[in-house]
Tab-separated table of C-alpha atoms and ligand atoms in Angstrom:
chain	number	residue	atom	x	y	z
A	143	UNK	CA	-1.129	15.166	-6.584
A	144	UNK	CA	0.221	14.733	-10.082
A	145	UNK	CA	-1.228	12.035	-12.282
A	146	UNK	CA	2.117	10.236	-12.257
A	147	UNK	CA	2.086	10.112	-8.452
A	148	UNK	CA	-1.504	8.923	-8.526
A	149	UNK	CA	-0.518	6.087	-10.869
A	150	UNK	CA	2.319	5.039	-8.562
A	151	UNK	CA	-0.014	5.146	-5.550
A	152	UNK	CA	-2.679	3.078	-7.291
A	153	UNK	CA	-0.151	0.533	-8.438
A	154	UNK	CA	1.178	0.168	-4.903
A	155	UNK	CA	-2.347	-0.205	-3.497
A	156	UNK	CA	-3.214	-2.803	-6.107
A	157	UNK	CA	-0.054	-4.805	-5.394
A	158	UNK	CA	-0.773	-4.721	-1.656
A	159	UNK	CA	-4.331	-5.943	-2.207
A	160	UNK	CA	-3.035	-8.632	-4.540
A	161	UNK	CA	-0.568	-9.833	-1.933
A	162	UNK	CA	-3.389	-10.227	0.585
A	163	UNK	CA	-5.701	-12.151	-1.754
A	164	UNK	CA	-5.425	-15.835	-0.880
A	165	UNK	CA	-8.025	-17.313	-3.206
A	166	UNK	CA	-8.720	-17.002	-6.927
A	167	UNK	CA	-12.101	-15.473	-6.063
A	168	UNK	CA	-10.501	-12.781	-3.851
A	169	UNK	CA	-7.965	-12.119	-6.593
A	170	UNK	CA	-10.732	-11.550	-9.125
A	171	UNK	CA	-12.217	-8.958	-6.736
A	172	UNK	CA	-8.851	-7.154	-6.740
A	173	UNK	CA	-8.844	-7.252	-10.547
A	174	UNK	CA	-12.294	-5.681	-10.672
A	175	UNK	CA	-11.431	-3.115	-8.012
A	176	UNK	CA	-8.269	-1.838	-9.727
A	177	UNK	CA	-8.739	-2.650	-13.385
A	178	UNK	CA	-12.498	-2.979	-13.791
A	179	UNK	CA	-14.634	-0.602	-15.821
A	180	UNK	CA	-15.308	1.700	-12.883
A	181	UNK	CA	-11.776	1.555	-11.407
A	182	UNK	CA	-9.465	4.556	-11.128
A	183	UNK	CA	-6.514	3.470	-13.237
A	184	UNK	CA	-8.503	2.849	-16.450
A	185	UNK	CA	-10.270	6.132	-15.723
A	186	UNK	CA	-6.940	7.916	-15.582
A	187	UNK	CA	-6.037	6.346	-18.914
A	188	UNK	CA	-9.226	7.681	-20.398
A	189	UNK	CA	-8.383	11.116	-18.918
A	190	UNK	CA	-4.998	11.234	-20.661
A	191	UNK	CA	-6.664	12.658	-23.773
A	192	UNK	CA	-7.559	15.786	-21.858
A	193	UNK	CA	-3.982	16.494	-20.742
A	194	UNK	CA	-1.839	19.147	-22.393
A	195	UNK	CA	-0.238	17.526	-25.474
A	196	UNK	CA	3.312	17.614	-24.092
A	197	UNK	CA	2.275	15.541	-21.005
A	198	UNK	CA	0.092	12.984	-22.810
A	199	UNK	CA	2.898	10.756	-24.058
A	200	UNK	CA	4.720	10.238	-20.784
A	201	UNK	CA	1.647	9.919	-18.570
A	202	UNK	CA	-0.159	7.685	-21.032
A	203	UNK	CA	2.853	5.432	-21.229
A	204	UNK	CA	3.225	5.236	-17.429
A	205	UNK	CA	-0.446	4.477	-16.883
A	206	UNK	CA	-0.436	1.851	-19.611
A	207	UNK	CA	2.650	0.199	-18.201
A	208	UNK	CA	1.176	0.206	-14.722
A	209	UNK	CA	-1.976	-1.484	-16.075
A	210	UNK	CA	-0.029	-4.069	-18.033
A	211	UNK	CA	2.217	-4.843	-15.081
A	212	UNK	CA	-0.765	-5.279	-12.780
A	213	UNK	CA	-2.509	-7.571	-15.299
A	214	UNK	CA	0.609	-9.688	-15.657
A	215	UNK	CA	0.994	-10.034	-11.896
A	216	UNK	CA	-2.722	-10.826	-11.464
A	217	UNK	CA	-2.587	-13.532	-14.146
A	218	UNK	CA	0.514	-15.049	-12.669
A	219	UNK	CA	-0.859	-15.136	-9.144
A	220	UNK	CA	-4.245	-16.422	-10.386
A	221	UNK	CA	-2.421	-19.301	-12.022
A	222	UNK	CA	-0.540	-20.145	-8.823
A	223	UNK	CA	-3.682	-19.953	-6.675
A	224	UNK	CA	-5.657	-22.103	-9.117
A	225	UNK	CA	-3.032	-24.828	-8.952
A	226	UNK	CA	-2.965	-24.664	-5.130
A	227	UNK	CA	-6.756	-24.757	-4.959
A	228	UNK	CA	-6.918	-27.763	-7.272
A	229	UNK	CA	-4.350	-29.526	-5.091
A	230	UNK	CA	-6.366	-28.985	-1.915
A	231	UNK	CA	-9.566	-30.008	-3.675
A	232	UNK	CA	-7.955	-33.216	-4.906
A	233	UNK	CA	-6.672	-33.852	-1.414
A	234	UNK	CA	-10.023	-33.181	0.286
A	235	UNK	CA	-12.260	-34.850	-2.301
A	236	UNK	CA	-10.404	-38.113	-2.129
A	237	UNK	CA	-13.036	-40.877	-2.012
A	238	UNK	CA	-12.570	-44.005	0.020
A	239	UNK	CA	-14.376	-46.492	-2.175
A	240	UNK	CA	-14.310	-49.084	0.583
A	241	UNK	CA	-16.567	-47.014	2.865
A	242	UNK	CA	-20.296	-47.831	2.892
A	243	UNK	CA	-22.373	-45.383	0.874
A	244	UNK	CA	-24.265	-42.836	2.952
A	245	UNK	CA	-27.116	-42.488	2.328
A	246	UNK	CA	-27.526	-45.834	0.586
A	247	UNK	CA	-28.121	-45.199	-3.084
A	248	UNK	CA	-31.365	-46.427	-4.592
A	249	UNK	CA	-30.694	-50.025	-5.572
A	250	UNK	CA	-32.714	-51.781	-8.226
A	251	UNK	CA	-34.768	-54.878	-7.768
A	252	UNK	CA	-34.951	-58.211	-9.450
A	253	UNK	CA	-37.117	-58.456	-12.534
A	254	UNK	CA	-40.466	-60.057	-11.777
A	255	UNK	CA	-39.559	-63.056	-13.925
A	256	UNK	CA	-36.392	-63.610	-11.891
A	257	UNK	CA	-38.291	-63.167	-8.630
A	258	UNK	CA	-40.907	-65.677	-9.724
A	259	UNK	CA	-38.318	-68.165	-10.953
A	260	UNK	CA	-36.493	-68.005	-7.629
A	261	UNK	CA	-39.731	-68.399	-5.668
A	262	UNK	CA	-40.612	-71.522	-7.642
A	263	UNK	CA	-37.064	-72.854	-7.305
A	264	UNK	CA	-37.237	-72.361	-3.528
A	265	UNK	CA	-40.384	-74.465	-3.307
A	266	UNK	CA	-38.775	-77.376	-5.144
A	267	UNK	CA	-35.444	-77.062	-3.376
A	268	UNK	CA	-37.514	-77.454	-0.202
A	269	UNK	CA	-38.916	-80.690	-1.638
A	270	UNK	CA	-35.418	-82.052	-2.273
A	271	UNK	CA	-35.089	-81.236	-5.979
A	272	UNK	CA	-31.848	-80.197	-7.656
A	273	UNK	CA	-31.719	-77.380	-10.208
A	274	UNK	CA	-30.240	-78.010	-13.650
A	275	UNK	CA	-29.507	-75.859	-16.649
A	276	UNK	CA	-29.766	-76.922	-20.274
A	277	UNK	CA	-28.857	-75.679	-23.741
A	278	UNK	CA	-31.202	-73.264	-25.494
A	279	UNK	CA	-29.815	-74.325	-28.860
A	280	UNK	CA	-30.966	-77.929	-28.895
A	281	UNK	CA	-31.047	-80.870	-31.229
A	282	UNK	CA	-34.214	-82.175	-32.814
A	283	UNK	CA	-33.376	-85.452	-31.082
A	284	UNK	CA	-33.716	-84.119	-27.524
A	285	UNK	CA	-36.435	-81.585	-28.298
A	286	UNK	CA	-38.758	-83.940	-30.209
A	287	UNK	CA	-37.503	-87.447	-31.083
A	288	UNK	CA	-36.445	-88.624	-27.629
A	289	UNK	CA	-39.680	-87.125	-26.311
A	290	UNK	CA	-41.751	-89.498	-28.394
A	291	UNK	CA	-43.082	-86.920	-30.867
A	292	UNK	CA	-44.133	-88.688	-34.032
A	293	UNK	CA	-42.741	-87.505	-37.349
A	294	UNK	CA	-45.780	-85.399	-38.151
A	295	UNK	CA	-46.233	-83.643	-34.815
A	296	UNK	CA	-47.277	-80.040	-35.610
A	297	UNK	CA	-44.748	-78.449	-33.200
A	298	UNK	CA	-41.994	-79.750	-35.483
A	299	UNK	CA	-43.133	-77.445	-38.298
A	300	UNK	CA	-40.812	-74.560	-39.208
A	301	UNK	CA	-43.866	-72.288	-38.889
A	302	UNK	CA	-43.934	-73.030	-35.136
A	303	UNK	CA	-40.263	-73.528	-34.335
A	304	UNK	CA	-37.022	-71.631	-34.966
A	305	UNK	CA	-34.633	-73.973	-36.773
A	306	UNK	CA	-30.888	-73.400	-36.930
A	307	UNK	CA	-30.509	-76.333	-39.358
A	308	UNK	CA	-32.460	-79.494	-40.120
A	309	UNK	CA	-31.371	-81.122	-36.821
A	310	UNK	CA	-30.733	-78.094	-34.618
A	311	UNK	CA	-33.284	-75.652	-33.249
A	312	UNK	CA	-34.050	-73.225	-30.451
A	313	UNK	CA	-35.689	-75.450	-27.863
A	314	UNK	CA	-39.460	-75.069	-27.832
A	315	UNK	CA	-39.740	-76.220	-24.221
A	316	UNK	CA	-37.514	-77.243	-21.312
A	317	UNK	CA	-38.566	-80.894	-21.695
A	318	UNK	CA	-35.427	-81.892	-23.700
A	319	UNK	CA	-33.682	-81.699	-20.335
A	320	UNK	CA	-35.653	-84.751	-19.204
A	321	UNK	CA	-33.591	-87.171	-21.292
A	322	UNK	CA	-30.428	-85.076	-20.970
A	323	UNK	CA	-30.546	-85.136	-17.157
A	324	UNK	CA	-31.369	-88.837	-17.073
A	325	UNK	CA	-28.325	-89.452	-19.266
A	326	UNK	CA	-26.201	-87.608	-16.703
A	327	UNK	CA	-27.616	-89.130	-13.523
A	328	UNK	CA	-28.799	-92.594	-12.634
A	329	UNK	CA	-32.140	-92.943	-10.849
A	330	UNK	CA	-33.510	-91.735	-8.545
A	331	UNK	CA	-33.651	-88.247	-9.992
A	332	UNK	CA	-35.518	-85.202	-8.739
A	333	UNK	CA	-34.679	-82.166	-10.802
A	334	UNK	CA	-36.145	-78.892	-11.992
A	335	UNK	CA	-34.885	-77.001	-15.012
A	336	UNK	CA	-35.627	-73.313	-15.425
A	337	UNK	CA	-34.741	-71.651	-18.702
A	338	UNK	CA	-35.603	-69.802	-21.866
A	339	UNK	CA	-37.626	-71.397	-24.614
A	340	UNK	CA	-38.573	-70.192	-28.094
A	341	UNK	CA	-41.643	-70.394	-30.264
A	342	UNK	CA	-42.846	-68.544	-33.335
A	343	UNK	CA	-45.687	-66.804	-31.550
A	344	UNK	CA	-46.449	-63.189	-30.690
A	345	UNK	CA	-49.561	-61.676	-29.109
A	346	UNK	CA	-50.690	-60.468	-25.666
A	347	UNK	CA	-50.180	-63.894	-24.123
A	348	UNK	CA	-47.228	-65.080	-26.257
A	349	UNK	CA	-43.727	-63.760	-26.899
A	350	UNK	CA	-41.265	-65.565	-29.197
A	351	UNK	CA	-38.998	-66.105	-26.219
A	352	UNK	CA	-40.330	-66.957	-22.788
A	353	UNK	CA	-39.388	-68.967	-19.699
A	354	UNK	CA	-40.375	-72.379	-18.424
A	355	UNK	CA	-39.587	-74.550	-15.472
A	356	UNK	CA	-39.453	-78.265	-16.110
A	357	UNK	CA	-39.806	-80.767	-13.314
A	358	UNK	CA	-38.799	-84.402	-13.416
A	359	UNK	CA	-39.006	-87.057	-10.714
A	360	UNK	CA	-38.083	-90.671	-11.482
A	361	UNK	CA	-37.774	-93.278	-8.777
A	362	UNK	CA	-39.199	-96.648	-7.802
A	363	UNK	CA	-42.918	-96.721	-7.192
A	364	UNK	CA	-43.789	-93.173	-8.286
A	365	UNK	CA	-47.471	-92.720	-9.067
A	366	UNK	CA	-49.844	-90.006	-10.223
A	367	UNK	CA	-50.664	-89.428	-6.559
A	368	UNK	CA	-47.079	-88.279	-5.990
A	369	UNK	CA	-47.462	-85.867	-8.896
A	370	UNK	CA	-50.671	-84.485	-7.459
A	371	UNK	CA	-49.247	-84.085	-3.962
A	372	UNK	CA	-46.144	-82.374	-5.290
A	373	UNK	CA	-48.100	-79.939	-7.415
A	374	UNK	CA	-50.580	-79.235	-4.619
A	375	UNK	CA	-47.666	-78.290	-2.368
A	376	UNK	CA	-46.310	-76.091	-5.138
A	377	UNK	CA	-49.683	-74.411	-5.804
A	378	UNK	CA	-50.219	-73.642	-2.121
A	379	UNK	CA	-46.714	-72.253	-1.700
A	380	UNK	CA	-47.094	-69.925	-4.661
A	381	UNK	CA	-50.798	-69.021	-4.646
A	382	UNK	CA	-51.771	-69.404	-0.992
A	383	UNK	CA	-52.476	-72.154	1.569
A	384	UNK	CA	-56.190	-72.346	0.755
A	385	UNK	CA	-55.620	-73.495	-2.809
A	386	UNK	CA	-56.822	-76.770	-4.258
A	387	UNK	CA	-55.753	-78.262	-7.556
A	388	UNK	CA	-57.520	-80.447	-10.091
A	389	UNK	CA	-56.139	-82.635	-12.835
A	390	UNK	CA	-57.795	-82.761	-16.257
A	391	UNK	CA	-56.951	-85.412	-18.865
A	392	UNK	CA	-54.792	-84.050	-21.678
A	393	UNK	CA	-52.225	-85.210	-24.210
A	394	UNK	CA	-48.481	-84.756	-24.432
A	395	UNK	CA	-46.387	-87.126	-26.558
A	396	UNK	CA	-43.917	-87.749	-23.712
A	397	UNK	CA	-46.253	-88.388	-20.775
A	398	UNK	CA	-48.877	-91.080	-20.341
A	399	UNK	CA	-51.296	-90.396	-18.880
A	400	UNK	CA	-51.032	-86.630	-19.396
A	401	UNK	CA	-52.881	-84.074	-17.337
A	402	UNK	CA	-53.360	-80.360	-17.287
A	403	UNK	CA	-53.359	-78.924	-13.809
A	404	UNK	CA	-55.674	-76.166	-12.617
A	405	UNK	CA	-55.440	-74.226	-9.376
A	406	UNK	CA	-58.566	-73.020	-7.586
A	407	UNK	CA	-59.094	-69.339	-8.319
A	408	UNK	CA	-57.686	-67.029	-5.657
A	409	UNK	CA	-59.580	-64.008	-6.928
A	410	UNK	CA	-63.192	-65.027	-6.291
A	411	UNK	CA	-65.591	-67.538	-4.712
A	412	UNK	CA	-66.718	-70.192	-7.165
A	413	UNK	CA	-66.218	-67.889	-10.118
A	414	UNK	CA	-68.132	-64.969	-8.601
A	415	UNK	CA	-66.612	-61.758	-7.266
A	416	UNK	CA	-67.785	-60.165	-3.983
A	417	UNK	CA	-69.862	-57.638	-5.934
A	418	UNK	CA	-71.696	-60.430	-7.747
A	419	UNK	CA	-69.850	-60.033	-11.065
A	420	UNK	CA	-68.341	-62.959	-12.912
A	421	UNK	CA	-64.624	-63.324	-12.081
A	422	UNK	CA	-62.463	-62.270	-15.024
A	423	UNK	CA	-59.389	-64.173	-13.890
A	424	UNK	CA	-60.946	-67.661	-13.963
A	425	UNK	CA	-63.702	-66.547	-16.372
A	426	UNK	CA	-66.309	-67.704	-13.891
A	427	UNK	CA	-65.009	-71.291	-13.853
A	428	UNK	CA	-63.361	-71.095	-10.391
A	429	UNK	CA	-60.272	-72.820	-11.839
A	430	UNK	CA	-57.140	-71.503	-13.540
A	431	UNK	CA	-54.868	-73.632	-15.710
A	432	UNK	CA	-51.270	-73.451	-14.477
A	433	UNK	CA	-49.260	-76.196	-16.136
A	434	UNK	CA	-48.983	-79.395	-18.131
A	435	UNK	CA	-47.750	-82.668	-16.696
A	436	UNK	CA	-48.078	-86.417	-16.606
A	437	UNK	CA	-46.373	-89.704	-15.945
A	438	UNK	CA	-43.151	-90.068	-17.935
A	439	UNK	CA	-43.944	-92.209	-20.991
A	440	UNK	CA	-42.052	-95.547	-20.953
A	441	UNK	CA	-40.924	-94.735	-24.506
A	442	UNK	CA	-38.965	-91.783	-23.103
A	443	UNK	CA	-37.357	-93.908	-20.389
A	444	UNK	CA	-36.279	-96.438	-23.027
A	445	UNK	CA	-33.853	-93.827	-24.426
A	446	UNK	CA	-31.972	-93.961	-21.116
A	447	UNK	CA	-32.656	-97.561	-20.195
A	448	UNK	CA	-28.894	-98.248	-20.216
A	449	UNK	CA	-28.404	-95.680	-17.473
A	450	UNK	CA	-30.770	-97.490	-15.125
A	451	UNK	CA	-34.115	-96.146	-16.335
A	452	UNK	CA	-35.803	-99.426	-17.154
A	453	UNK	CA	-39.548	-98.670	-17.305
A	454	UNK	CA	-40.110	-102.107	-15.721
A	455	UNK	CA	-38.384	-100.933	-12.538
A	456	UNK	CA	-38.695	-97.124	-12.334
A	457	UNK	CA	-41.518	-94.713	-12.959
A	458	UNK	CA	-41.743	-90.986	-12.864
A	459	UNK	CA	-43.663	-87.837	-13.486
A	460	UNK	CA	-42.809	-84.639	-15.300
A	461	UNK	CA	-44.350	-81.202	-15.435
A	462	UNK	CA	-43.693	-77.965	-17.235
A	463	UNK	CA	-44.911	-74.491	-16.451
A	464	UNK	CA	-44.466	-71.017	-17.936
A	465	UNK	CA	-42.802	-68.632	-15.495
A	466	UNK	CA	-44.437	-65.612	-17.131
A	467	UNK	CA	-47.837	-67.224	-16.810
A	468	UNK	CA	-47.351	-67.908	-13.090
A	469	UNK	CA	-46.139	-64.321	-12.560
A	470	UNK	CA	-49.069	-62.879	-14.545
A	471	UNK	CA	-51.609	-64.861	-12.556
A	472	UNK	CA	-50.026	-64.105	-9.226
A	473	UNK	CA	-49.602	-60.371	-9.832
A	474	UNK	CA	-52.543	-59.605	-12.120
A	475	UNK	CA	-50.374	-58.686	-15.109
A	476	UNK	CA	-52.627	-58.591	-18.169
A	477	UNK	CA	-50.140	-58.252	-21.033
A	478	UNK	CA	-47.191	-60.634	-21.272
A	479	UNK	CA	-45.225	-58.143	-23.377
A	480	UNK	CA	-44.936	-55.811	-20.349
A	481	UNK	CA	-42.251	-58.167	-19.021
A	482	UNK	CA	-40.029	-57.284	-21.948
A	483	UNK	CA	-40.766	-53.567	-22.473
A	484	UNK	CA	-38.425	-52.565	-19.608
A	485	UNK	CA	-40.777	-49.775	-18.538
A	486	UNK	CA	-39.520	-48.747	-15.109
A	487	UNK	CA	-43.084	-47.862	-13.994
A	488	UNK	CA	-44.054	-51.496	-14.504
A	489	UNK	CA	-40.902	-53.039	-13.091
A	490	UNK	CA	-40.888	-50.876	-9.941
A	491	UNK	CA	-44.219	-52.243	-8.768
A	492	UNK	CA	-42.774	-55.583	-7.767
A	493	UNK	CA	-40.645	-55.095	-4.682
B	805	LIG	N1	-43.290	-79.295	-22.383
B	805	LIG	C1	-44.708	-79.108	-22.264
B	805	LIG	C2	-45.082	-77.767	-22.889
B	805	LIG	O1	-44.219	-76.976	-23.147
B	805	LIG	C3	-45.141	-79.107	-20.815
B	805	LIG	C4	-44.941	-80.432	-20.138
B	805	LIG	C5	-43.782	-80.719	-19.477
B	805	LIG	C6	-45.951	-81.405	-20.174
B	805	LIG	C7	-43.604	-81.961	-18.848
B	805	LIG	C8	-45.786	-82.613	-19.553
B	805	LIG	C9	-44.624	-82.861	-18.882
B	805	LIG	O2	-46.239	-77.513	-23.132
């Protein structure tokens, strides 16, 4: 067979194979088979040099044209197939975003501070309390003055508190919501106020921003006994039904009398671990401080006397606790800063 006939035969075979190829992958196989390095047509082209000089021109031209024609047809068909394949893929891969995911993707969990806040809220909702929210940027009036702090109280110092201006600051506690909520609602009032508070403090048990929950109950005939019963219920709900609490005398400018409240240690017996060692959690004392509280000072009620809070007719108690502190105690977290590092290995532990 002459080389020219061979070229025609190869071209016909290649076009037939091309016609059969129905995918871009199959088409690439055809390309390799007929135009690849080991294929016959390119081989023929390489062989042209060995032909007698008078034949070289015509045969070389025919072979070259055959190759170019095949390449053009392959490219064209590859383009068509690619478009068709993309169309079917788009059709098939269509996602119905309303269908449930399968399998369910890993979902996150609430941050331990949020979990703890909600747990505490649940306890007080169960006792009939409402939940209120207050401003983090607060006035000196609500943060200190209305809460009976005298002019020289150390918490007022700029070294302890973040001031925005002389009369505006980042609240140092949630207690400013005591007077604010009594301005908004006549007695009786039973409210808790979770929220962020700010102090110029930073070490393993202090961060400049942390969370508190304030509690306020004002009604007729409220006594310290009501405070103790309420906080005992709270302590048992959060730390276990065997807990006891004790009240120690303390001082806050806005409560009188003021008490600090301890919960019986849930890590040991009377300060001693099972192995005989001193308990590190309660430092061998059998008690752990959990919050500050007291009976609302009449001087505070006088700021809202016009709204029905006459200290001659209503009494109340207030308490304030750190959410981080409760979470640390309950879950054995030893460094407060872990709450804010966002290390997934820490966060994942609290399902
Ligand atoms: N606000 C006080 C604190 O941050 C806690 C407290 C609240 C004490 C209510 C008594 C009553 O330390």
